[in-house]
PDB file of C-alpha atoms in Angstrom:
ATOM      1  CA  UNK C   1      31.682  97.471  85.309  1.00 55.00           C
ATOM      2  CA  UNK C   2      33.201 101.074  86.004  1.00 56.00           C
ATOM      3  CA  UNK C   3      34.003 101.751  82.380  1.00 54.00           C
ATOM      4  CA  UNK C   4      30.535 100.034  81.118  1.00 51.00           C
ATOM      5  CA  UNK C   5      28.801 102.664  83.029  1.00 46.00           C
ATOM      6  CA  UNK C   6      31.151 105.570  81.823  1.00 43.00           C
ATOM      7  CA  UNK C   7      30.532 104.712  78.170  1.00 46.00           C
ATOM      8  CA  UNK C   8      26.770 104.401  78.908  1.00 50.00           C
ATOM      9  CA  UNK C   9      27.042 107.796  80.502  1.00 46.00           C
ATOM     10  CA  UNK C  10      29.150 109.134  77.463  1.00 46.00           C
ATOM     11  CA  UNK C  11      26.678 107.831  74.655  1.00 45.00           C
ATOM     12  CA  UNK C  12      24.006 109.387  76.927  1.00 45.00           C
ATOM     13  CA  UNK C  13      25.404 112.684  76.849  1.00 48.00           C
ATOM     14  CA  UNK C  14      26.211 112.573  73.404  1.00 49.00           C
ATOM     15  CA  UNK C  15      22.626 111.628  72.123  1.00 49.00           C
ATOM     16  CA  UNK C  16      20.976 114.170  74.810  1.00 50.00           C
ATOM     17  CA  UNK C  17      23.679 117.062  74.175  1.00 48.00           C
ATOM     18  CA  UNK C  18      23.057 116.770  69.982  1.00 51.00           C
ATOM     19  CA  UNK C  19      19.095 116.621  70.916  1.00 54.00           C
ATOM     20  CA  UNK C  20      19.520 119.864  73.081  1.00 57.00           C
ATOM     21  CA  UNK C  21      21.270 121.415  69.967  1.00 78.00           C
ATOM     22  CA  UNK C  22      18.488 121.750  68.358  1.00 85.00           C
ATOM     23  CA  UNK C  23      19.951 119.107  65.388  1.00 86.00           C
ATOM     24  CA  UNK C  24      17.393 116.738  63.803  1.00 82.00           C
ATOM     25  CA  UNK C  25      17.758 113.209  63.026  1.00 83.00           C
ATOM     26  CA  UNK C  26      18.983 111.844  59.950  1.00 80.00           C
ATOM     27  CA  UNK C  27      16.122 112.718  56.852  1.00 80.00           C
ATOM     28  CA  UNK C  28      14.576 108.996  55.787  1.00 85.00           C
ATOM     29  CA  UNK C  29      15.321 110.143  51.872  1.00 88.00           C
ATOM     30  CA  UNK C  30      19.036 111.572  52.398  1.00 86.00           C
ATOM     31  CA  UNK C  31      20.368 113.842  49.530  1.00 89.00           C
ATOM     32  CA  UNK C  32      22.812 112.632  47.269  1.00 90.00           C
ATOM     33  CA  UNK C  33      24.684 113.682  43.809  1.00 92.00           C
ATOM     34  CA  UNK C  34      25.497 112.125  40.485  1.00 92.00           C
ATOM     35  CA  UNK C  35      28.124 113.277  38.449  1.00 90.00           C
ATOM     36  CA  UNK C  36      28.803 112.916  34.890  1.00 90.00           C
ATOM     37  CA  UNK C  37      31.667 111.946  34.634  1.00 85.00           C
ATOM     38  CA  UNK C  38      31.276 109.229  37.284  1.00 74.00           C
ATOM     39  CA  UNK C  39      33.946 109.405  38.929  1.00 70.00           C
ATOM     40  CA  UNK C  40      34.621 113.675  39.536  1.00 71.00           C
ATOM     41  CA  UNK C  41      33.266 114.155  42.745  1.00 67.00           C
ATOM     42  CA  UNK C  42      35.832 111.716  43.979  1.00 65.00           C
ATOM     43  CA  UNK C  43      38.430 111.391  41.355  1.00 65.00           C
ATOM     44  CA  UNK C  44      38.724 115.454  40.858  1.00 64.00           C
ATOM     45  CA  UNK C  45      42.234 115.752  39.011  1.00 65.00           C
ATOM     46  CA  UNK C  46      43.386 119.084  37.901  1.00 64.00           C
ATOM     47  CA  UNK C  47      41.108 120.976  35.923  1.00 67.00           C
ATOM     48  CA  UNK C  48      38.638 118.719  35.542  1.00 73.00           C
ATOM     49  CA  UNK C  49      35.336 120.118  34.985  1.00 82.00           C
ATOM     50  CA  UNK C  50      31.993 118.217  35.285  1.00 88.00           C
ATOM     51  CA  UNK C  51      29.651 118.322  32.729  1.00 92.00           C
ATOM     52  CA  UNK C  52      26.436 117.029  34.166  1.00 95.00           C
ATOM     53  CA  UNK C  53      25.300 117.510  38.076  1.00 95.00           C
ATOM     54  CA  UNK C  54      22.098 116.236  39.692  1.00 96.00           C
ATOM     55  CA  UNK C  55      20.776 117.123  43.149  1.00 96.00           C
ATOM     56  CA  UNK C  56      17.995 114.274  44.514  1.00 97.00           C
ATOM     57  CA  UNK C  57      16.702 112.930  47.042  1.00 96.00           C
ATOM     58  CA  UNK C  58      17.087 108.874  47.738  1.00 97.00           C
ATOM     59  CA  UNK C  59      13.578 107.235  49.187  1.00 97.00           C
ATOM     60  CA  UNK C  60      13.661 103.924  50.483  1.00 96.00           C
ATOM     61  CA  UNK C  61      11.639 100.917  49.196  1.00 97.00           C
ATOM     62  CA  UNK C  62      10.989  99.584  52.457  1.00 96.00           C
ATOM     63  CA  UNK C  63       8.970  96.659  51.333  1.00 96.00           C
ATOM     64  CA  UNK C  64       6.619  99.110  49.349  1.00 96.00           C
ATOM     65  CA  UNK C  65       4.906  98.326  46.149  1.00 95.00           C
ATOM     66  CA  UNK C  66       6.585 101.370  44.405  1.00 97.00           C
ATOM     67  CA  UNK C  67       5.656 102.003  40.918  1.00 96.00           C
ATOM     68  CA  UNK C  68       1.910 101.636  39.855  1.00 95.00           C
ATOM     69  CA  UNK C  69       1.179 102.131  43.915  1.00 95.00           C
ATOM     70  CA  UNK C  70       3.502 104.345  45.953  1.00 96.00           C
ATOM     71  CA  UNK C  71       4.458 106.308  42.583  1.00 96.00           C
ATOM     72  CA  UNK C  72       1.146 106.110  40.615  1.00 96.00           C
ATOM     73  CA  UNK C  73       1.462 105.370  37.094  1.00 98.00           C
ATOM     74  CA  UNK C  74       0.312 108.531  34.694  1.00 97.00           C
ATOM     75  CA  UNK C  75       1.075 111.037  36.872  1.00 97.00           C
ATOM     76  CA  UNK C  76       4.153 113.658  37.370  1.00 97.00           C
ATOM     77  CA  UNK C  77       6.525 112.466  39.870  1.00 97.00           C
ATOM     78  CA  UNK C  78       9.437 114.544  41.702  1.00 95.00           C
ATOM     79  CA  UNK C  79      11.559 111.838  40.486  1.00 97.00           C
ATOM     80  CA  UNK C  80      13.338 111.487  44.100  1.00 96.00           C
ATOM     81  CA  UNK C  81      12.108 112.652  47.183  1.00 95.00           C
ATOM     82  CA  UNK C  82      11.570 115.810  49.133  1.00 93.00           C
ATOM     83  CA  UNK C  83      12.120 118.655  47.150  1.00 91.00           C
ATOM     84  CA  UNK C  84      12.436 118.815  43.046  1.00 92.00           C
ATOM     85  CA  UNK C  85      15.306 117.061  41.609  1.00 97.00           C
ATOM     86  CA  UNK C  86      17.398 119.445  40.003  1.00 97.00           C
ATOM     87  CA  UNK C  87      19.721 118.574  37.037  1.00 98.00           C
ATOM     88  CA  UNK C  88      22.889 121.455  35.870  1.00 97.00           C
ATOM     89  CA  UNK C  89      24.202 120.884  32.227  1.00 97.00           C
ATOM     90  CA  UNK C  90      27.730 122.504  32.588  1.00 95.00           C
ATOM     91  CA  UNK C  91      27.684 123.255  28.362  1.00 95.00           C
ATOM     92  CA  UNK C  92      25.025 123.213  26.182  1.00 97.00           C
ATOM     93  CA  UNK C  93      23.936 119.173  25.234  1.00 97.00           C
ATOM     94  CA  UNK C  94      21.702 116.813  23.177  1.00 97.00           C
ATOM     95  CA  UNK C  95      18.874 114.514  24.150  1.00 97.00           C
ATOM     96  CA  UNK C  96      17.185 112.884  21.735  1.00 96.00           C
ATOM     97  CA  UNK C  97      17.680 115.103  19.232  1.00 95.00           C
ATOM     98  CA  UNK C  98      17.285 117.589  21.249  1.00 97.00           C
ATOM     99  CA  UNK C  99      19.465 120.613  22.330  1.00 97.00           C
ATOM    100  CA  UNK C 100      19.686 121.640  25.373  1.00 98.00           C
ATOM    101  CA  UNK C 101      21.173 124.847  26.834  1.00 98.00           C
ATOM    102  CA  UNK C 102      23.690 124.697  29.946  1.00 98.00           C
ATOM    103  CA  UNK C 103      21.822 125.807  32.955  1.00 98.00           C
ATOM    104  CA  UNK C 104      19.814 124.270  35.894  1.00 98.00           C
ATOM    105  CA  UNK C 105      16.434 122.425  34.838  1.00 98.00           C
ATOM    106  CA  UNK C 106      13.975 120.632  37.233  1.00 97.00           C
ATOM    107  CA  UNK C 107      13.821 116.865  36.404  1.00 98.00           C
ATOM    108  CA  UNK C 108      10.477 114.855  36.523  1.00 97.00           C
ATOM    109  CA  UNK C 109       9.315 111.714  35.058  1.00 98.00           C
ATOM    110  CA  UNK C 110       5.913 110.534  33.807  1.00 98.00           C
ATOM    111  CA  UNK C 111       5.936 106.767  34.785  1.00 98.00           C
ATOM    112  CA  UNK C 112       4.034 104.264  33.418  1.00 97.00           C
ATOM    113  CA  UNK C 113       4.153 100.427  32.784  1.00 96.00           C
ATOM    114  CA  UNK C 114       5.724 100.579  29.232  1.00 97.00           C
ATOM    115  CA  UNK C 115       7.059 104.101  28.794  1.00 98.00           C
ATOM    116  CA  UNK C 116       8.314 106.828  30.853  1.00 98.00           C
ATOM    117  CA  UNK C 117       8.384 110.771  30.061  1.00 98.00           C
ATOM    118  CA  UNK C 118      11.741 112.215  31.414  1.00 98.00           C
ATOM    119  CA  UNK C 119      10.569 116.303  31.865  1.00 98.00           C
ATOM    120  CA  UNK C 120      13.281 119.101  32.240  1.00 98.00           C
ATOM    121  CA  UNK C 121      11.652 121.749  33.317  1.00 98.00           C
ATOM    122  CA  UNK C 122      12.564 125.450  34.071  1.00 96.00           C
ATOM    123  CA  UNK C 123      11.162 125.835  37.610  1.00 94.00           C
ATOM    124  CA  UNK C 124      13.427 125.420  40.252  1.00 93.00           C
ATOM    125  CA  UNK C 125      13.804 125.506  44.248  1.00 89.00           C
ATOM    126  CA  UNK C 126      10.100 123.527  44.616  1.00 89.00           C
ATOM    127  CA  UNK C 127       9.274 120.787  47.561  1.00 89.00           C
ATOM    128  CA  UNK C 128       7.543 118.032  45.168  1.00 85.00           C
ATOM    129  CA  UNK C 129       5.679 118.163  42.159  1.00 86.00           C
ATOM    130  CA  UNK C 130       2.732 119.874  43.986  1.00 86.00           C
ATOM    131  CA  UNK C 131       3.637 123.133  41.993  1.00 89.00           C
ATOM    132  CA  UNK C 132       4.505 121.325  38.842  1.00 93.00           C
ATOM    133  CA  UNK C 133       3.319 123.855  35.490  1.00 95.00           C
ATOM    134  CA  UNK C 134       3.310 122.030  32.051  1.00 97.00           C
ATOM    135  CA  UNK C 135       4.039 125.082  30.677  1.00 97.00           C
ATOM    136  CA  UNK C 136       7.267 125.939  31.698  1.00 97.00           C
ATOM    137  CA  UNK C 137       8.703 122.227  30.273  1.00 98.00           C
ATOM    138  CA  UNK C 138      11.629 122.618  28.635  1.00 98.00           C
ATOM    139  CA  UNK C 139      11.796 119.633  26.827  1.00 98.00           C
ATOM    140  CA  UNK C 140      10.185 115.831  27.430  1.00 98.00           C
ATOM    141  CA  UNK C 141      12.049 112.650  26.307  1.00 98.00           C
ATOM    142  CA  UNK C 142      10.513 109.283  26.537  1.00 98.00           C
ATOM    143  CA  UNK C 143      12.195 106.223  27.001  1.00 98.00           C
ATOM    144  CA  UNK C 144      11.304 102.301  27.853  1.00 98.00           C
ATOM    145  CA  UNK C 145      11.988 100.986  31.272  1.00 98.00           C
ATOM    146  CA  UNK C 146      13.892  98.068  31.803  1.00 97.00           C
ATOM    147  CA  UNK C 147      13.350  95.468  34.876  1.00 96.00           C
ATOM    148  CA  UNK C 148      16.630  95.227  37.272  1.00 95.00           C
ATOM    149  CA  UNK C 149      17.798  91.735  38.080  1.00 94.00           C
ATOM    150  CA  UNK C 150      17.799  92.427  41.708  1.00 96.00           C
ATOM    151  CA  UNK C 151      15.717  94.530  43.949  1.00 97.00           C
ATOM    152  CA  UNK C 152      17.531  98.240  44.343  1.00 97.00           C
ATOM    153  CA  UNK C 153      16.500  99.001  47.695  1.00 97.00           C
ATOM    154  CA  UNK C 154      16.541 102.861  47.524  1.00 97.00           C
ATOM    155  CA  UNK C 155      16.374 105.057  44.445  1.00 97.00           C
ATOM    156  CA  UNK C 156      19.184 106.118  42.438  1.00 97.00           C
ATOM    157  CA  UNK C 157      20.869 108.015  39.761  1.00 97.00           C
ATOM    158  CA  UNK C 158      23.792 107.425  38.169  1.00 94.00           C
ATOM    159  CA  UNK C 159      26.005 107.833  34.681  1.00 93.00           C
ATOM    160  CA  UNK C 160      27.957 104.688  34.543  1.00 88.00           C
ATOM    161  CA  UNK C 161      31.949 104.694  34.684  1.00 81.00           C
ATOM    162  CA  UNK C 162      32.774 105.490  30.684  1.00 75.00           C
ATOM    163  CA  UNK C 163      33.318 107.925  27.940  1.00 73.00           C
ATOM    164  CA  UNK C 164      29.522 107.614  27.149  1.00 85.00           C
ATOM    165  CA  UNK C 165      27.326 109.833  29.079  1.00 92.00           C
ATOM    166  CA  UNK C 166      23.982 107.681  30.081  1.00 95.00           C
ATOM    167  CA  UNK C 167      21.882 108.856  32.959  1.00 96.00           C
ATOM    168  CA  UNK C 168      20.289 106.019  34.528  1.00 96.00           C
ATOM    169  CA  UNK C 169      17.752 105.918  36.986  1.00 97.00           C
ATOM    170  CA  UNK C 170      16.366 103.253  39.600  1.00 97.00           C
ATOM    171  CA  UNK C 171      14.617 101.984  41.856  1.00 98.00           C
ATOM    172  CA  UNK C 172      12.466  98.405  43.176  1.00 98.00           C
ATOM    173  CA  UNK C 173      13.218  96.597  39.915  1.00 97.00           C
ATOM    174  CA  UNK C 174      12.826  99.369  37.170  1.00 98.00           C
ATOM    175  CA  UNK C 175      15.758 101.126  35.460  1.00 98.00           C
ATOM    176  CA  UNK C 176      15.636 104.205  33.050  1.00 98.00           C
ATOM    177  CA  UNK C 177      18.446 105.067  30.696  1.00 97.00           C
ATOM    178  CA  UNK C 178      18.571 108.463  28.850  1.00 97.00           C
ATOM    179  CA  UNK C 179      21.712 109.094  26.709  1.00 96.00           C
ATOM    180  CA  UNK C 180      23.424 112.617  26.991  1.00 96.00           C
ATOM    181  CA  UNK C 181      25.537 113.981  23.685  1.00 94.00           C
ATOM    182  CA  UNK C 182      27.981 116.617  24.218  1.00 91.00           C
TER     183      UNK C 182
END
């Protein structure tokens, strides 16, 4: 009973002492990375470089309808949550045809029910798409969505384990695949 009440009193302290701090709780959309290749923020060996880095934030689904509802269709989305997601090309690369120059872009998408426009754009360091300018769009690429077999609970980006470089992106039961040329 004695040590039951000194662990109660120890969590108490803890959760009071970090709360005095000044620390806030965990964000509901955490940050996260994806590398290309997969496996360098883990696997570093050497001298290694990355070619490909993306900053986002991951939203839950929480039961929502997401896209169509939460993320209306048509209309420019942060593509993540909280502030812009931000993708760094370590050397120049192709999308689509198209060249793109190493450097930090913002990265939105356009979705819709049978296409989706994949934006780089050349604003950074924004909280949404509230400041979003057309203008300053570096490039757009458009791709089909594809439906996920299973529900993926909070959205993600990844470049799957490989030589190939393939951004995907997902979240409820869509999926979005962009392929990256070095």
């Amino acid at each position: 009973m004695k040590n039951s009440l000194v662990i109660i009193a120890f969590v108490l302290f803890a959760w009071v002492g970090a709360s005095a701090q000044g620390f806030r709780n965990v964000d509901k959309s955490p940050m996260d990375a994806a590398y290309f290749p997969d496996n360098f923020a883990h696997d570093r060996k050497g001298d290694e470089k990355a070619l490909v880095r993306i900053l986002y934030s991951r939203p839950a689904k929480n039961g929502r309808e997401i896209f169509g509802k939460l993320i209306p269709y048509g209309q420019v989305w942060r593509t993540g949550a909280n502030e812009n997601t931000e993708i760094t090309f370590y050397q120049d690369a192709t999308l689509q045809g198209k060249k793109i120059k190493a450097g930090t872009y913002s990265l939105f998408t356009i979705p819709n029910e049978n296409e989706w426009v994949v934006i780089l754009n050349k604003d950074l360091n924004y909280w949404g798409a509230y400041q979003y300018k057309e203008a300053n769009d570096v490039a757009r690429f458009t791709v089909s969505p594809k439906k996920s077999d299973t529900v993926i609970e909070n959205f993600s980006i990844q470049f799957p384990k490989g030589t190939n470089a393939l951004l995907r992106m997902g979240w409820d039961t869509t999926v979005i695949e962009l392929p990256i040329q070095f």
